[in-house]
Amino acid sequence: MLKSYAITDIGQKRQLNQDFIYCSETPVGNLPNVFIVADGMGGHNAGDYASRYAVETVVEEIGASFEKSPVKIVGRAIERANALIREKARTDPALNGMGTTMVIATCIGKYLEVANVGDSRLYVVNQKKIEQITQDHSLVEEMVRMGGIDKESARNHPDKNIITRAIGAREYVEADFFNLELQTGDLVLLCSDGLTNMIEDETIRRILTDGGSLKDRAEELIRRANQNGGKDNISVIVIEPVED
């Protein structure tokens, strides 16, 4: 039986939490479960509005879809959220320029279906390794892919927060999709960059595989990110998909 724990935290420096999370271990429409982390951007209250509105739209669309394919279900939901956020931004000057990242996962048996837009991430973690499944849609990540800088320099690059894709940013949004088979002992982590900018991947792996309840482990990730500076909002969803 699948288990999960979700938590979001304002961090140490921000006045507002612009992250929004959603966690359903039970079916939403034709998907057996749905997990989402979104990290909003935009001035004043536009970022928190964008992340919440996008997630609520995506969940509603997933619930109403007659499609069977997870890629079609989630892809259309993301397109709908993109269109509605752009419409809202056009009609309300206070929301102009808003957008949000999003990473979405659903576990179907031992298979994991993932979609992402922006730089919120999904990892698969076990005793041996931590593997980032999603690819950041960010300027710095593109520089890494082109061989311009290495992973280590990317961690502290001054342009680290410039993202190249977001829901609401352009008329058409392109999500990346990933499908993988989970092994016994794997944990799934969805998170915003407020976690990964504050904690090294290997430390994340150690905390998640150290034992204790999912709640304890998720809260320890938040605590450690805050201890390291907590420069941004921090969101974490930990899923234990496959039992022995």
C-alpha positions as CSV (number, residue, x, y, z in Angstrom):
1,M,0.0,0.0,0.0
2,L,1.4,3.4,-1.0
3,K,2.2,5.9,1.7
4,S,3.1,9.6,1.5
5,Y,3.8,12.7,3.5
6,A,3.6,16.3,2.2
7,I,4.8,19.5,3.9
8,T,5.5,23.1,2.8
9,D,7.4,25.8,4.8
10,I,7.8,29.5,4.3
11,G,11.6,29.3,5.0
12,Q,13.7,31.9,6.8
13,K,13.8,34.9,4.4
14,R,10.4,35.2,2.6
15,Q,7.4,37.1,3.7
16,L,5.0,34.8,1.8
17,N,4.8,31.1,0.8
18,Q,4.5,31.0,-3.0
19,D,4.8,27.2,-3.1
20,F,1.6,25.1,-3.3
21,I,1.4,21.3,-2.8
22,Y,-1.2,18.7,-3.4
23,C,-1.2,15.1,-2.2
24,S,-3.9,12.4,-2.9
25,E,-3.2,8.8,-2.2
26,T,-6.6,7.9,-3.6
27,P,-7.8,8.1,-7.2
28,V,-8.4,11.4,-9.0
29,G,-10.3,10.7,-12.1
30,N,-8.6,7.9,-14.0
31,L,-5.3,8.3,-12.1
32,P,-4.9,6.1,-8.9
33,N,-3.1,8.9,-7.0
34,V,-1.7,12.4,-7.7
35,F,1.2,14.3,-6.1
36,I,2.1,17.9,-7.1
37,V,4.6,20.6,-6.1
38,A,4.3,24.0,-7.6
39,D,6.5,27.1,-7.0
40,G,4.9,30.3,-8.0
41,M,6.6,33.5,-9.2
42,G,5.4,37.0,-9.8
43,G,5.3,40.2,-7.7
44,H,3.5,40.6,-4.4
45,N,0.7,38.0,-4.2
46,A,0.8,36.9,-7.9
47,G,3.2,34.0,-7.2
48,D,1.1,32.3,-4.5
49,Y,-2.0,32.9,-6.6
50,A,-0.4,31.3,-9.6
51,S,0.8,28.2,-7.9
52,R,-2.5,27.6,-6.1
53,Y,-4.7,28.3,-9.1
54,A,-2.6,26.2,-11.4
55,V,-2.6,23.2,-9.0
56,E,-6.4,23.5,-8.4
57,T,-7.0,23.7,-12.2
58,V,-4.8,20.7,-12.9
59,V,-6.5,18.6,-10.2
60,E,-9.9,19.6,-11.5
61,E,-9.0,18.7,-15.1
62,I,-7.5,15.4,-14.1
63,G,-10.7,14.5,-12.2
64,A,-12.8,15.4,-15.2
65,S,-10.8,13.6,-17.9
66,F,-12.1,10.5,-19.7
67,E,-8.6,9.8,-21.2
68,K,-6.8,6.6,-20.1
69,S,-3.2,7.7,-20.9
70,P,-1.5,9.5,-18.0
71,V,0.5,11.6,-20.4
72,K,-2.7,12.8,-22.2
73,I,-4.5,13.4,-18.9
74,V,-1.7,15.4,-17.3
75,G,-0.6,17.1,-20.5
76,R,-4.1,18.5,-21.2
77,A,-4.5,19.5,-17.6
78,I,-1.2,21.5,-17.7
79,E,-2.3,23.2,-21.0
80,R,-5.6,24.2,-19.4
81,A,-3.9,25.6,-16.4
82,N,-1.5,27.6,-18.7
83,A,-4.4,29.1,-20.6
84,L,-6.4,30.1,-17.5
85,I,-3.4,31.6,-15.8
86,R,-2.6,33.7,-18.9
87,E,-6.3,34.8,-19.1
88,K,-6.3,35.8,-15.4
89,A,-3.0,37.8,-15.8
90,R,-4.5,39.6,-18.8
91,T,-7.6,40.7,-17.0
92,D,-6.0,41.6,-13.6
93,P,-3.0,44.0,-13.7
94,A,-1.9,42.9,-10.2
95,L,-1.4,39.4,-11.5
96,N,0.5,40.4,-14.7
97,G,3.6,38.3,-15.3
98,M,2.7,35.6,-12.9
99,G,3.6,31.9,-13.5
100,T,4.5,28.7,-11.8
101,T,6.7,25.7,-12.0
102,M,5.1,22.3,-11.5
103,V,6.1,18.7,-11.0
104,I,3.4,16.0,-11.0
105,A,3.7,12.3,-10.2
106,T,1.3,9.3,-10.2
107,C,2.3,5.8,-9.2
108,I,0.5,3.1,-11.3
109,G,1.5,-0.2,-9.7
110,K,5.2,-0.3,-9.8
111,Y,5.4,2.4,-12.5
112,L,5.9,6.1,-11.9
113,E,4.6,8.6,-14.4
114,V,6.1,12.1,-14.0
115,A,5.6,15.5,-15.7
116,N,7.5,18.7,-15.1
117,V,7.6,22.4,-16.2
118,G,10.3,24.6,-14.6
119,D,12.8,23.7,-11.9
120,S,10.8,21.9,-9.2
121,R,12.2,18.4,-9.1
122,L,11.5,14.7,-8.7
123,Y,14.1,12.3,-7.4
124,V,14.1,8.5,-6.9
125,V,16.1,7.7,-3.8
126,N,17.3,4.4,-2.2
127,Q,20.0,3.1,0.0
128,K,22.6,3.2,-2.8
129,K,21.8,6.4,-4.7
130,I,19.8,9.5,-5.4
131,E,18.7,10.1,-9.0
132,Q,17.2,13.3,-10.3
133,I,14.5,12.1,-12.9
134,T,13.3,15.5,-14.0
135,Q,15.4,18.0,-15.9
136,D,15.4,21.6,-14.7
137,H,14.1,24.1,-17.3
138,S,16.5,26.8,-16.2
139,L,19.2,28.9,-17.8
140,V,21.9,27.4,-15.6
141,E,20.9,23.8,-16.3
142,E,21.0,24.5,-20.0
143,M,24.5,25.8,-19.6
144,V,25.4,22.6,-17.8
145,R,23.9,20.5,-20.6
146,M,25.8,22.5,-23.2
147,G,29.0,21.8,-21.2
148,G,29.5,25.5,-20.4
149,I,29.7,25.0,-16.6
150,D,29.9,22.0,-14.3
151,K,27.3,20.8,-11.8
152,E,29.2,22.2,-8.9
153,S,29.4,25.7,-10.3
154,A,25.7,25.5,-11.2
155,R,24.7,25.1,-7.6
156,N,25.9,28.6,-6.6
157,H,25.5,30.4,-10.0
158,P,24.0,34.0,-9.7
159,D,21.5,33.2,-12.5
160,K,20.3,30.0,-10.8
161,N,16.7,31.3,-10.4
162,I,16.2,32.2,-14.1
163,I,13.8,29.5,-15.5
164,T,13.2,28.9,-19.2
165,R,9.8,27.3,-18.9
166,A,6.8,28.0,-16.6
167,I,3.1,27.5,-16.6
168,G,1.7,31.0,-17.6
169,A,4.9,32.3,-19.1
170,R,4.0,31.8,-22.8
171,E,1.0,31.1,-24.9
172,Y,2.0,27.4,-25.3
173,V,3.5,25.4,-22.5
174,E,5.7,22.3,-23.0
175,A,5.9,19.8,-20.2
176,D,8.5,17.0,-20.1
177,F,7.3,13.5,-19.4
178,F,9.1,10.6,-17.8
179,N,8.1,7.0,-17.1
180,L,10.1,4.6,-15.0
181,E,9.8,1.3,-13.1
182,L,10.3,1.5,-9.4
183,Q,12.2,-1.1,-7.4
184,T,11.5,-2.3,-3.9
185,G,13.0,0.1,-1.4
186,D,12.7,3.1,-3.7
187,L,11.4,6.4,-2.3
188,V,10.1,9.2,-4.5
189,L,10.7,12.8,-3.6
190,L,9.0,15.8,-5.2
191,C,10.4,19.2,-4.1
192,S,10.8,22.9,-4.9
193,D,14.2,24.5,-5.4
194,G,14.0,25.9,-1.8
195,L,15.1,22.4,-0.8
196,T,17.7,21.6,-3.4
197,N,19.4,25.0,-3.3
198,M,20.0,24.5,0.4
199,I,20.9,20.8,0.7
200,E,23.3,18.7,-1.3
201,D,21.7,15.6,-3.0
202,E,23.8,13.2,-1.0
203,T,22.5,14.7,2.3
204,I,19.0,14.4,1.0
205,R,19.6,10.8,0.2
206,R,21.0,10.1,3.7
207,I,18.1,11.8,5.5
208,L,15.5,9.9,3.4
209,T,17.1,6.5,4.0
210,D,18.0,6.9,7.7
211,G,14.7,5.4,8.9
212,G,11.9,6.9,11.0
213,S,8.5,7.8,9.7
214,L,8.0,9.6,6.4
215,K,6.8,12.5,8.4
216,D,10.0,12.6,10.5
217,R,12.1,12.4,7.3
218,A,10.2,15.1,5.4
219,E,10.3,17.4,8.5
220,E,14.1,16.8,8.9
221,L,14.6,17.9,5.2
222,I,12.7,21.1,6.0
223,R,14.6,21.7,9.2
224,R,18.0,21.2,7.5
225,A,17.1,23.5,4.6
226,N,16.2,26.2,7.1
227,Q,19.3,25.5,9.2
228,N,21.4,26.1,6.0
229,G,19.8,29.5,5.4
230,G,16.2,28.8,4.3
231,K,16.5,31.4,1.5
232,D,13.3,30.3,-0.2
233,N,10.0,28.6,0.4
234,I,10.6,24.8,0.9
235,S,8.2,22.1,-0.2
236,V,8.6,18.3,0.1
237,I,6.4,15.3,-0.8
238,V,7.9,11.9,0.1
239,I,6.2,8.8,-1.3
240,E,6.9,5.2,-0.4
241,P,5.3,3.5,-3.4
242,V,6.4,-0.2,-3.2
243,E,6.1,-2.4,-0.2
244,D,8.0,-5.7,0.2
